[in-house]
Short mmCIF file of C-alpha atoms in Angstrom, two decimals:
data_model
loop_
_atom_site.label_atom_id
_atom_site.label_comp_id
_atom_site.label_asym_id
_atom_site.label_seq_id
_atom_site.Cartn_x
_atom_site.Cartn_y
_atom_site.Cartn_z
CA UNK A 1 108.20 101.70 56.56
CA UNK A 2 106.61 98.28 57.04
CA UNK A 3 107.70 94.83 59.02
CA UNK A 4 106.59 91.78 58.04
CA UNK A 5 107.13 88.73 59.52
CA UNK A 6 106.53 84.80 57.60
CA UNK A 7 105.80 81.49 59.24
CA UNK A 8 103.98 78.39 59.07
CA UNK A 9 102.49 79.77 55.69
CA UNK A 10 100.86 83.22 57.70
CA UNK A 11 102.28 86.52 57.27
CA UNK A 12 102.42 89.26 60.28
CA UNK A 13 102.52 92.67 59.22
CA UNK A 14 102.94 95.73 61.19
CA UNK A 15 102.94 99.30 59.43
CA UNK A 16 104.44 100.92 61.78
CA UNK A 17 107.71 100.89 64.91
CA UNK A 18 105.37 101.71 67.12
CA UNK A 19 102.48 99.08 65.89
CA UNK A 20 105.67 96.13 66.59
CA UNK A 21 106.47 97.17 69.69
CA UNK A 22 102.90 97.13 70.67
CA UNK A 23 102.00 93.46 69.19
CA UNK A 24 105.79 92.24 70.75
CA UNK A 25 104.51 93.48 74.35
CA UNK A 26 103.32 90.95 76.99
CA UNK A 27 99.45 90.79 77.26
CA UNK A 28 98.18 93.53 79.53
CA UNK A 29 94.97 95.33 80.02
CA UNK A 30 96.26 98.48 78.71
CA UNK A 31 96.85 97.95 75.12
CA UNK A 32 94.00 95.68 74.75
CA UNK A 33 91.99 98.89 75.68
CA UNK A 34 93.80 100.94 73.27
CA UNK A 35 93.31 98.69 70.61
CA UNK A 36 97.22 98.34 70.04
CA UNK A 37 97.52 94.86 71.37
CA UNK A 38 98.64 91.68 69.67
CA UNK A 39 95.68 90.34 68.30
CA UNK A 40 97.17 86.75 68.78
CA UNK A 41 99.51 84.65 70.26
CA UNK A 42 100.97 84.03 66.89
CA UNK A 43 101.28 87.75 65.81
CA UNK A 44 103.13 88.49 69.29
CA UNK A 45 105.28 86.08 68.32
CA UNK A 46 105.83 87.44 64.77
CA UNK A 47 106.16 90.69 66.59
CA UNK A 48 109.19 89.32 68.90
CA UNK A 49 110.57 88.18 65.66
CA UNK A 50 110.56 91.40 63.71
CA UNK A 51 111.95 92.77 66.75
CA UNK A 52 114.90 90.83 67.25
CA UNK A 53 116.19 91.28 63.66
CA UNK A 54 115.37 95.35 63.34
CA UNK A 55 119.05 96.94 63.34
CA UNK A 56 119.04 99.73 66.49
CA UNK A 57 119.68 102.56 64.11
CA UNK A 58 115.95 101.83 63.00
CA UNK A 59 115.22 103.50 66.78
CA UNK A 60 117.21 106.64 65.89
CA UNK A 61 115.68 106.88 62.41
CA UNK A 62 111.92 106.85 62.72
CA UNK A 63 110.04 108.12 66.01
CA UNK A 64 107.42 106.32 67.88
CA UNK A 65 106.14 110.22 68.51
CA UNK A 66 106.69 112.75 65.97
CA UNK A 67 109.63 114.95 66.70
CA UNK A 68 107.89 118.00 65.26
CA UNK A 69 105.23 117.73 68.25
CA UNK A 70 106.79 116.07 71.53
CA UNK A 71 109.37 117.68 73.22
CA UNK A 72 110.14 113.82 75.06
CA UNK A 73 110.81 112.79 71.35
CA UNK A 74 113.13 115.83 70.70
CA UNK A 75 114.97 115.21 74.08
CA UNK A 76 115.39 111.51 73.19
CA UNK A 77 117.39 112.14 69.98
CA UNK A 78 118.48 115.82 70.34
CA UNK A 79 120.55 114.22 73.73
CA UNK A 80 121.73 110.89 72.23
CA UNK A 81 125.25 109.94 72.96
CA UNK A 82 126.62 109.09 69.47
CA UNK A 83 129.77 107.96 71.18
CA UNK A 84 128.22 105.94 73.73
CA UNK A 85 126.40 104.03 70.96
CA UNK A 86 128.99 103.29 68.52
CA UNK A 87 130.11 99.77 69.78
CA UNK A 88 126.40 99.21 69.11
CA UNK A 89 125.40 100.65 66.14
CA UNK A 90 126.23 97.44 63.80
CA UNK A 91 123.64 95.54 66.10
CA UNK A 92 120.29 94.35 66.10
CA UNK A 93 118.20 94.18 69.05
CA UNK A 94 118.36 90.40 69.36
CA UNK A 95 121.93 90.99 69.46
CA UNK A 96 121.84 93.72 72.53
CA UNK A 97 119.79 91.28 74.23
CA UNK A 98 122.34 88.96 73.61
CA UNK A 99 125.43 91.19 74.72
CA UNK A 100 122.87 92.23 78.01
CA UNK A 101 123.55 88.79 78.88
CA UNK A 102 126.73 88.20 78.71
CA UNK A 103 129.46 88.59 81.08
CA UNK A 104 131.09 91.15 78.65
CA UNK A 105 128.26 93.38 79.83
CA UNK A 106 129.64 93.69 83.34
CA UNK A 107 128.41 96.70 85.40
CA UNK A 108 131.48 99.60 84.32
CA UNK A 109 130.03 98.34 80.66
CA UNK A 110 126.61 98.80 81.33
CA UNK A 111 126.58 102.23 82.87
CA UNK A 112 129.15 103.27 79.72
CA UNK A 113 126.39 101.73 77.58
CA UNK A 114 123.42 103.69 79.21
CA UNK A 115 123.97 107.36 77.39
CA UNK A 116 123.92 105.82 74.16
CA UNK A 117 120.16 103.41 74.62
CA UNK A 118 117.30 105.09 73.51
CA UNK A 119 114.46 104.53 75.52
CA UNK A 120 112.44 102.76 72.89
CA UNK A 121 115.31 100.23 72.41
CA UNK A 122 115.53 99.50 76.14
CA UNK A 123 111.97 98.64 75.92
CA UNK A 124 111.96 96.75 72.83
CA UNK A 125 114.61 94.28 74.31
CA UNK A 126 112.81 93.52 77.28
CA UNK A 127 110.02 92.86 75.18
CA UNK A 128 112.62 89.74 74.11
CA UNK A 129 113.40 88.69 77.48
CA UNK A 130 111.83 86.46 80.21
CA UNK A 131 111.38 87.18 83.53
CA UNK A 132 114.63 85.78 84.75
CA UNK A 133 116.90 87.98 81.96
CA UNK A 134 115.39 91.31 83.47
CA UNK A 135 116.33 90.39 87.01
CA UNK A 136 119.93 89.11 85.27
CA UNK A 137 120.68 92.35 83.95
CA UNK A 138 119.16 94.37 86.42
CA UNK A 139 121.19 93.16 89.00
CA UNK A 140 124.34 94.05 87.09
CA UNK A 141 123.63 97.59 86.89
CA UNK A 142 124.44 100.11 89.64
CA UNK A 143 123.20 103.67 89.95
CA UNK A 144 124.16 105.63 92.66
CA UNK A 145 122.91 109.30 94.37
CA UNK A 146 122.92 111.10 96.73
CA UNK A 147 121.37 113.83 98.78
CA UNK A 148 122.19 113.43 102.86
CA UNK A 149 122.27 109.51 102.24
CA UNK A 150 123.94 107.60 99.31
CA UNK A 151 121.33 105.35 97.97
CA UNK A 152 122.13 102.44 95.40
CA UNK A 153 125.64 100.82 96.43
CA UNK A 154 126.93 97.04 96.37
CA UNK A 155 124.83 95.63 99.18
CA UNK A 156 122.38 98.09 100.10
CA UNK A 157 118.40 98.18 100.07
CA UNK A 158 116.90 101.60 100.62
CA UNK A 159 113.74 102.13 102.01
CA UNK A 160 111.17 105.36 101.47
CA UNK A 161 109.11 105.74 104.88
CA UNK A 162 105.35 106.83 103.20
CA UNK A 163 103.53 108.30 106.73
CA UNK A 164 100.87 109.21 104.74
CA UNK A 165 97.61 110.46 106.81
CA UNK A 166 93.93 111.27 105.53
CA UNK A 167 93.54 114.45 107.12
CA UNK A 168 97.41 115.50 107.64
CA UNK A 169 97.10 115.29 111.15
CA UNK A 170 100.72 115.31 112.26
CA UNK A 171 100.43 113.55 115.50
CA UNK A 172 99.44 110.46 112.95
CA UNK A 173 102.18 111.34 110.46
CA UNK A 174 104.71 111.36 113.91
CA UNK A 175 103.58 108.18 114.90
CA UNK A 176 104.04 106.75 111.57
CA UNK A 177 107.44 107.99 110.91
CA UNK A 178 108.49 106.32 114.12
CA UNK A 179 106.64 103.18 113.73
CA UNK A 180 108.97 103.12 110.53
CA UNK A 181 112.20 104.57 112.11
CA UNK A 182 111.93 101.68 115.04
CA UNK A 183 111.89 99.03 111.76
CA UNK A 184 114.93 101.10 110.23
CA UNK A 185 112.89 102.25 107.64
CA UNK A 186 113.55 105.77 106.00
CA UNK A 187 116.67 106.04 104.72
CA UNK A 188 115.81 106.97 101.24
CA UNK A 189 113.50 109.51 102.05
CA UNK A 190 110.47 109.93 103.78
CA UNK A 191 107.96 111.30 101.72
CA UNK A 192 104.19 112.07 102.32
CA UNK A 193 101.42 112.46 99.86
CA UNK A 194 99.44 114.77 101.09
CA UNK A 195 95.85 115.22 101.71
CA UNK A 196 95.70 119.16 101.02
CA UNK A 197 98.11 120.22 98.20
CA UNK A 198 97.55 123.83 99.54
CA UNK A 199 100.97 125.56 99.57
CA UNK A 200 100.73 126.42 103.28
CA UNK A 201 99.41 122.74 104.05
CA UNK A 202 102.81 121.50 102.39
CA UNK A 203 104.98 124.03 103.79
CA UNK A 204 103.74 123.17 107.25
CA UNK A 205 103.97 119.16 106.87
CA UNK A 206 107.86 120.15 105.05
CA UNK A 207 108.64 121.94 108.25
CA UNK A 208 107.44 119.00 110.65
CA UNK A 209 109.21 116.46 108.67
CA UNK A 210 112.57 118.89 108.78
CA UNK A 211 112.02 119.60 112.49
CA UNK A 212 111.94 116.31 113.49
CA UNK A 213 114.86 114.98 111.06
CA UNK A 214 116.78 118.19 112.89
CA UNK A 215 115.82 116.87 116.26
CA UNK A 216 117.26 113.51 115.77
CA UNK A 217 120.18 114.38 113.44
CA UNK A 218 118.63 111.76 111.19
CA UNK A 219 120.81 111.11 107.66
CA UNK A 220 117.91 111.09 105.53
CA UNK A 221 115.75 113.70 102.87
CA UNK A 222 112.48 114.56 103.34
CA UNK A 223 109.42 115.48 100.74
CA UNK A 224 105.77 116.75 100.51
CA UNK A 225 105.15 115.04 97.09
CA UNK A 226 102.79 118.31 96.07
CA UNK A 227 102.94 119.73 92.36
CA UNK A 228 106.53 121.11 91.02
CA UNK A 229 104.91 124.47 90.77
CA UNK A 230 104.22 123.99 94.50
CA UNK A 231 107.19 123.14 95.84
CA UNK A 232 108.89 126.06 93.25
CA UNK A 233 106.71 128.59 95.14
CA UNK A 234 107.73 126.99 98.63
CA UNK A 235 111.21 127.81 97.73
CA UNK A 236 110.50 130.92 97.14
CA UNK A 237 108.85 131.50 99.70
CA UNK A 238 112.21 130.07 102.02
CA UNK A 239 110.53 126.34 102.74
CA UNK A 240 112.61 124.02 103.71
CA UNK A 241 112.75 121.71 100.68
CA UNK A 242 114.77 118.46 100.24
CA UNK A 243 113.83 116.93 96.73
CA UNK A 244 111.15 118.08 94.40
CA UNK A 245 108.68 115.75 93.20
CA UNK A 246 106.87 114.96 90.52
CA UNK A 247 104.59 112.44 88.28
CA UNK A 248 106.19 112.29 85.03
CA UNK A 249 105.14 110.44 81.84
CA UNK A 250 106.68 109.53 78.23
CA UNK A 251 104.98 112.22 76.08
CA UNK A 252 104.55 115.81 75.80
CA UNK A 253 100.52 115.76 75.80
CA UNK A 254 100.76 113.88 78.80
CA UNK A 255 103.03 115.49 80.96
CA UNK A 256 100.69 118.27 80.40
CA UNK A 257 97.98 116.79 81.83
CA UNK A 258 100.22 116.72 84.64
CA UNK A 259 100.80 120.56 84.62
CA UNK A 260 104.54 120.16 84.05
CA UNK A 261 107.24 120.41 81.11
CA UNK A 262 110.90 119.99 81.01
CA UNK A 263 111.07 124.00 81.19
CA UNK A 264 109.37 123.63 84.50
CA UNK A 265 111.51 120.68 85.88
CA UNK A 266 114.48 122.72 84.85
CA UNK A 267 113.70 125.79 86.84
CA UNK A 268 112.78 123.36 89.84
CA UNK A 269 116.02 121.31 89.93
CA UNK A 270 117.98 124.85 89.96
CA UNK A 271 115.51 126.41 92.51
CA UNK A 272 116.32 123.31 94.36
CA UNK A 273 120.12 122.88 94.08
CA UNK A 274 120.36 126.77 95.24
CA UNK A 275 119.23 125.76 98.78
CA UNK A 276 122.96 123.67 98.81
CA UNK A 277 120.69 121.56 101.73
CA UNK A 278 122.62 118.16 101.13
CA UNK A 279 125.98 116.70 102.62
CA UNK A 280 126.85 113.87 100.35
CA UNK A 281 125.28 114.88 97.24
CA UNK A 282 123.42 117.52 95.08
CA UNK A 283 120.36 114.92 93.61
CA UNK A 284 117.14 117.10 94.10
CA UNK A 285 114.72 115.54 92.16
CA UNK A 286 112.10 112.48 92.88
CA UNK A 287 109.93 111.35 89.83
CA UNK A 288 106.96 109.17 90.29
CA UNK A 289 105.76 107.14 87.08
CA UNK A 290 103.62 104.32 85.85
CA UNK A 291 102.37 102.56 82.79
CA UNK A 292 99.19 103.34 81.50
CA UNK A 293 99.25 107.01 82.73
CA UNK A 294 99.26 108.69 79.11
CA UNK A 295 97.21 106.20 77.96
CA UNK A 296 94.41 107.47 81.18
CA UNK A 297 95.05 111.10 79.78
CA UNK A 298 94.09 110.12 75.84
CA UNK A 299 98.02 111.01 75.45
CA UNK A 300 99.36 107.83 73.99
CA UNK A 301 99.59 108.60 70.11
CA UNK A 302 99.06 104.66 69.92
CA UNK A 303 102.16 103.65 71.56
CA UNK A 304 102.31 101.02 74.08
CA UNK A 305 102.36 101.52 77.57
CA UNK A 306 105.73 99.80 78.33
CA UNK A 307 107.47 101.87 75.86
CA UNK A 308 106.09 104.80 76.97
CA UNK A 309 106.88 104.11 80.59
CA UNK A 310 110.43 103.72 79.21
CA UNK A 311 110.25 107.06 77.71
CA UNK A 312 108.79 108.45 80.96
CA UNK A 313 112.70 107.40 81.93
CA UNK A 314 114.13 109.48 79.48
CA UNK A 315 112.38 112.49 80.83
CA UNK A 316 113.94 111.55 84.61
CA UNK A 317 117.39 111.24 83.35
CA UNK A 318 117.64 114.64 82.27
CA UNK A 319 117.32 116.04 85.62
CA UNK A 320 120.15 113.80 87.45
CA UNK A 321 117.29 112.44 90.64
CA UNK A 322 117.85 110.94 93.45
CA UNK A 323 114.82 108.79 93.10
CA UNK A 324 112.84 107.34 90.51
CA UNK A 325 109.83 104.76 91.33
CA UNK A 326 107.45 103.34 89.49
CA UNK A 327 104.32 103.10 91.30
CA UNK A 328 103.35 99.82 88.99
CA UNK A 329 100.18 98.97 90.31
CA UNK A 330 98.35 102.00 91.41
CA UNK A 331 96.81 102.70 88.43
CA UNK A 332 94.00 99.55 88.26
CA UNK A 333 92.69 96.96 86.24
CA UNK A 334 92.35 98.96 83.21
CA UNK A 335 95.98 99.21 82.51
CA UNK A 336 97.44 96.33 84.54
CA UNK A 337 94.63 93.44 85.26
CA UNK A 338 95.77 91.09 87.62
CA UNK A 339 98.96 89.78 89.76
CA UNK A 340 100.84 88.50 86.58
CA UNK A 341 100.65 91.94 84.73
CA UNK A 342 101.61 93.66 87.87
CA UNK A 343 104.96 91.29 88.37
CA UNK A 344 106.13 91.73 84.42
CA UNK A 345 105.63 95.30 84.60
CA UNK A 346 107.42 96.02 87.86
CA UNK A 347 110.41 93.74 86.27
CA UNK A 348 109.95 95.82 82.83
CA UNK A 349 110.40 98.94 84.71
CA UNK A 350 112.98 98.34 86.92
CA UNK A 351 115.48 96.98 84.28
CA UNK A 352 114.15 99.55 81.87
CA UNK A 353 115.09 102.42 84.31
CA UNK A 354 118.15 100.78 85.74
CA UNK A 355 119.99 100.52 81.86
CA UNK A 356 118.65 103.50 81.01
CA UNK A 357 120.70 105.02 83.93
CA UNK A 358 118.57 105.36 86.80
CA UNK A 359 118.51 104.91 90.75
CA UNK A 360 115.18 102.99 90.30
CA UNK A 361 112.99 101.82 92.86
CA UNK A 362 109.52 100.37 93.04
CA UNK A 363 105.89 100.84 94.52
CA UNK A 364 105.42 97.28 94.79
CA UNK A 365 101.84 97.60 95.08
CA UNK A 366 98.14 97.27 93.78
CA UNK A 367 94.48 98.55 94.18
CA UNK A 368 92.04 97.17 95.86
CA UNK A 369 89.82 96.63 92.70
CA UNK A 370 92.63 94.40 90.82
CA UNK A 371 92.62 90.82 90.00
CA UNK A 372 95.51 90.19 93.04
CA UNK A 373 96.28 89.90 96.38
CA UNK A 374 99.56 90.14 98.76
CA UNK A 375 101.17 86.80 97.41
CA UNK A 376 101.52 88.61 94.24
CA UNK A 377 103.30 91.26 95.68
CA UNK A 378 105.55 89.28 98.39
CA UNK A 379 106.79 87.26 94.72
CA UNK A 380 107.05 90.47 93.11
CA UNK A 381 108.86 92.06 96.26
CA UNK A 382 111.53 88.69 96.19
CA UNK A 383 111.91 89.11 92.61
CA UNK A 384 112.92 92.40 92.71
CA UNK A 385 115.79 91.57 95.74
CA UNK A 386 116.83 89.68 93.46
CA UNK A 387 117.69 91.91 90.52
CA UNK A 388 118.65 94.33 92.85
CA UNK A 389 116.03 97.37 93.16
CA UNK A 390 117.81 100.65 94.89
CA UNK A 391 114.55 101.10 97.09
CA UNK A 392 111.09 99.67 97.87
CA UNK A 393 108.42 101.71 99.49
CA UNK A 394 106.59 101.14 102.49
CA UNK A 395 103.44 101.92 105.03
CA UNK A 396 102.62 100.99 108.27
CA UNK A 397 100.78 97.57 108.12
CA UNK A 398 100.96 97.45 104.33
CA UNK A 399 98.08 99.66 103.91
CA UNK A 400 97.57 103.19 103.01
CA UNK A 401 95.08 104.99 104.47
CA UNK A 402 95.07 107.83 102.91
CA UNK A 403 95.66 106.67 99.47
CA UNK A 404 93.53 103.45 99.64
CA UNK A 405 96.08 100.99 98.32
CA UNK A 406 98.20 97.86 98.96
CA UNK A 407 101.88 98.65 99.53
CA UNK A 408 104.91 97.00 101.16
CA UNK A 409 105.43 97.29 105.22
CA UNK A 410 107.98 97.95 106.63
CA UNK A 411 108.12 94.63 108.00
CA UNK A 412 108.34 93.80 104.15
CA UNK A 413 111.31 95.40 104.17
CA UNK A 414 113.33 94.47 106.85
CA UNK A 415 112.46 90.65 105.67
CA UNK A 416 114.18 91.59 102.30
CA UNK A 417 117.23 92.84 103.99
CA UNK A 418 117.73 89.78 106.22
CA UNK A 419 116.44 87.34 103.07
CA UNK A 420 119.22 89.17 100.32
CA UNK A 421 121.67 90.34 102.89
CA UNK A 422 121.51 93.84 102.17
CA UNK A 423 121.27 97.08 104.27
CA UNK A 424 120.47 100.80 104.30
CA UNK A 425 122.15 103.61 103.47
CA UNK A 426 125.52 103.86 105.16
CA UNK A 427 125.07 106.79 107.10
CA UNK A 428 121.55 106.16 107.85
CA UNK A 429 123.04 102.53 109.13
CA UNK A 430 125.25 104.11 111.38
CA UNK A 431 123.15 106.22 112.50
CA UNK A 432 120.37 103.46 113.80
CA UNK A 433 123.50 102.33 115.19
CA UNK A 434 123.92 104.94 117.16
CA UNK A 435 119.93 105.60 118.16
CA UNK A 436 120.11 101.63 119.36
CA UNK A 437 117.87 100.70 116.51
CA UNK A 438 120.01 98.46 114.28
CA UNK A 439 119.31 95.28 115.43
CA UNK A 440 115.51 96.11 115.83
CA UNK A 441 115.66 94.06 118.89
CA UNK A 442 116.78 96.70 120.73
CA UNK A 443 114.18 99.10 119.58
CA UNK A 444 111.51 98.58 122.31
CA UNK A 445 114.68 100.44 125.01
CA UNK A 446 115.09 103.20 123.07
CA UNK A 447 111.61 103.81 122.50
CA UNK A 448 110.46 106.06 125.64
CA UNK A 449 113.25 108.37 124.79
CA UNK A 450 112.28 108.55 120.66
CA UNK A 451 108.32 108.79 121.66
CA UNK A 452 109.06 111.95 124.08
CA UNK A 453 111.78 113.58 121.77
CA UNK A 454 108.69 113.35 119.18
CA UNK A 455 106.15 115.13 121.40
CA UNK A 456 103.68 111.88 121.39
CA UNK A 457 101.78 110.53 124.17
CA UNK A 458 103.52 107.32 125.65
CA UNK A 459 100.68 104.76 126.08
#
């Protein structure tokens, strides 16, 4: 099949589905190195075009990735909700973009709507949108989990406490998780990357974490983000696990370069459920994802990296998480090169997830070695408020010193739940509540008592 698009006396061609939603994607580093890119202005514009007239049964009729060798391909359509999609199937993406808009697509509408998107329409139409329609319909949708905290209702901003250390020590990691706790941080999980990814390294940070959220009743889930396999094995061995994690991505080839495959998420997700460890809900899993990573791992099949991050979401939705961030500027320069990229593609992913389903939060961060700097991710950051992210992630002092990145703080986040009026987790809320922490103010009273429950040296 071939797309064509005539103006001004030029002709655009693309051979391919995948070669227009390529050329139709903003500029970014990524596809430029994979040679996908829009070779002009004009022929991203052509591209747009093309797009906005393709009917969406185009998306269920020829596959960005072959079906015969990606399972994410064979998920996507084998799973599609014929019934969900029928007030759509007349359409053409200009007009979902259209009906995204509108007050007709309220949020019961939208989440009705979600079963019957493929992931490669989602990303086409936010290839047609500004800025400001992503964080419109973003804000309308609302996805909500739970584990021993509900994350994503009206009003709320949930927070994941990152006490990450560079040599595990836990006396760091404790004074960490309190620095976070006394900002009222946390309530989403609080999850460490370790150092070691040895099973008994994890097994002994997962039985700090669980000790100390035993010790101060506290309404939250805690996670050693180590390999699937890991955590399976931990299980096993009668850890005490809260959600499984793992880095995900939107095609077969490179989820194996991650070591995982929906086989292996499956058997996690049920080793996980079978410990029956939450109170409010049964969401076990935490994916991880950003754009560019099949690209990194030669696993791309010359699709772009937005649309495979969207696919990346498919993959997530099978498994029902609690969590689901994009870490969108961890991965560099190569893939997203400066402040600008980083803002679209945190907006892309985030609306992307959300219609596709998913409790999506953000990494609102970047590398050292990128073109930005904290302004970028403070607009990023208010942006997101606004369109109504279910969490943001956060590090003491906005720096991670294990990982070597730019993050928020969790001053960052306490700012966005005065500035958008929003709060944690209602049980985690009423719990800071009851600690004397939820003003904040009052944290410096109850701190001799938290520092001493926690074993640590008051100074």
């Amino acid at each position: 099949m071939r797309y064509a698009h005539a103006a001004g006396g030029e002709t655009h061609r693309f051979a391919t589905l995948a070669a227009v939603l390529a050329a139709a994607s903003p500029a970014r580093s990524g596809d430029q190195l994979a040679g996908i890119a829009a070779g002009s202005e004009a022929q991203r514009v052509a591209a747009k075009y093309v797009l906005a007239d393709l009917p969406l049964t185009a998306f269920l009729s020829e596959a960005v990735v072959p079906y015969e060798v990606d399972e994410v391909t064979r998920l996507i359509l084998d799973r599609h909700d014929e019934a969900a999609f029928a007030p759509f199937r007349s359409m053409t993406l200009g007009d979902l973009r259209d009906w995204l808009l509108s007050p007709a697509a309220d949020p019961a509408a939208l989440a009705a709507a979600a079963p019957g998107l493929t992931p490669e329409m989602v990303a086409g139409v936010s290839k047609l949108m500004r800025n400001q329609d992503l964080i419109a319909v973003a804000a309308k949708v609302r996805v909500v989990t739970g584990f021993r905290s509900t994350i994503g209702l009206p009003g709320r901003l949930s927070t994941r406490l990152q006490p990450n250390h560079p040599s595990d020590d836990p006396r760091g990691i404790a004074a960490a998780v309190l620095d976070g706790l006394l900002m009222g941080a946390g309530d989403a999980v609080i999850g460490i990357n370790p150092a070691s990814d040895s099973i008994r390294g994890c097994t002994e940070l997962l039985k700090a974490l669980d000790a100390m959220r035993s010790e101060f009743d506290i309404p939250t889930q805690s996670c050693v983000l180590t390999h699937v396999t890991s955590s399976i094995e931990i299980i096993e061995a009668g850890g005490p696990v809260d959600l499984v994690f793992q880095s995900i991505a939107g095609t077969e080839a490179a989820n194996d370069g991650f070591g995982v495959s929906l086989a292996v998420l499956d058997e996690a997700q049920a080793a996980a459920r079978s410990l029956r460890r939450g109170t409010v809900g049964n969401n076990v899993m935490y994916f991880e994802t950003g754009q560019g990573a099949p690209l990194s791992a030669g696993a791309h099949h010359g699709v772009d990296q937005q649309t495979l991050e969207a696919r990346a979401y498919a993959v997530a939705r099978a498994f029902d998480p609690l969590l689901v961030n994009t870490v969108v500027g961890f991965i560099g320069p190569e893939y997203l090169y400066d402040g600008k990229q980083i803002i679209r593609a945190g907006l892309e992913d985030h609306f992307c997830g959300k219609l596709l389903g998913l409790p999506m939060g953000v990494d609102v961060c970047y590398t050292n070695h990128v073109e930005a700097d904290q302004d970028d991710m403070d607009t990023l950051m208010c942006l997101l408020g606004a369109a109504g992210v279910n969490f943001v992630i956060c590090v003491p002092g906005s720096d991670d010193v294990m990982l070597s990145y730019q993050s928020l703080s969790f001053e960052d986040a306490a700012w966005m739940q005065d500035r958008f009026n929003t709060r944690p987790a209602p049980e985690f809320e009423a719990w800071l509540e009851r600690m004397g922490l939820a003003g904040r103010g009052d944290a410096e009273a109850a701190l001799p008592d938290l520092v001493a429950r926690m074993g640590i040296a008051a100074q």
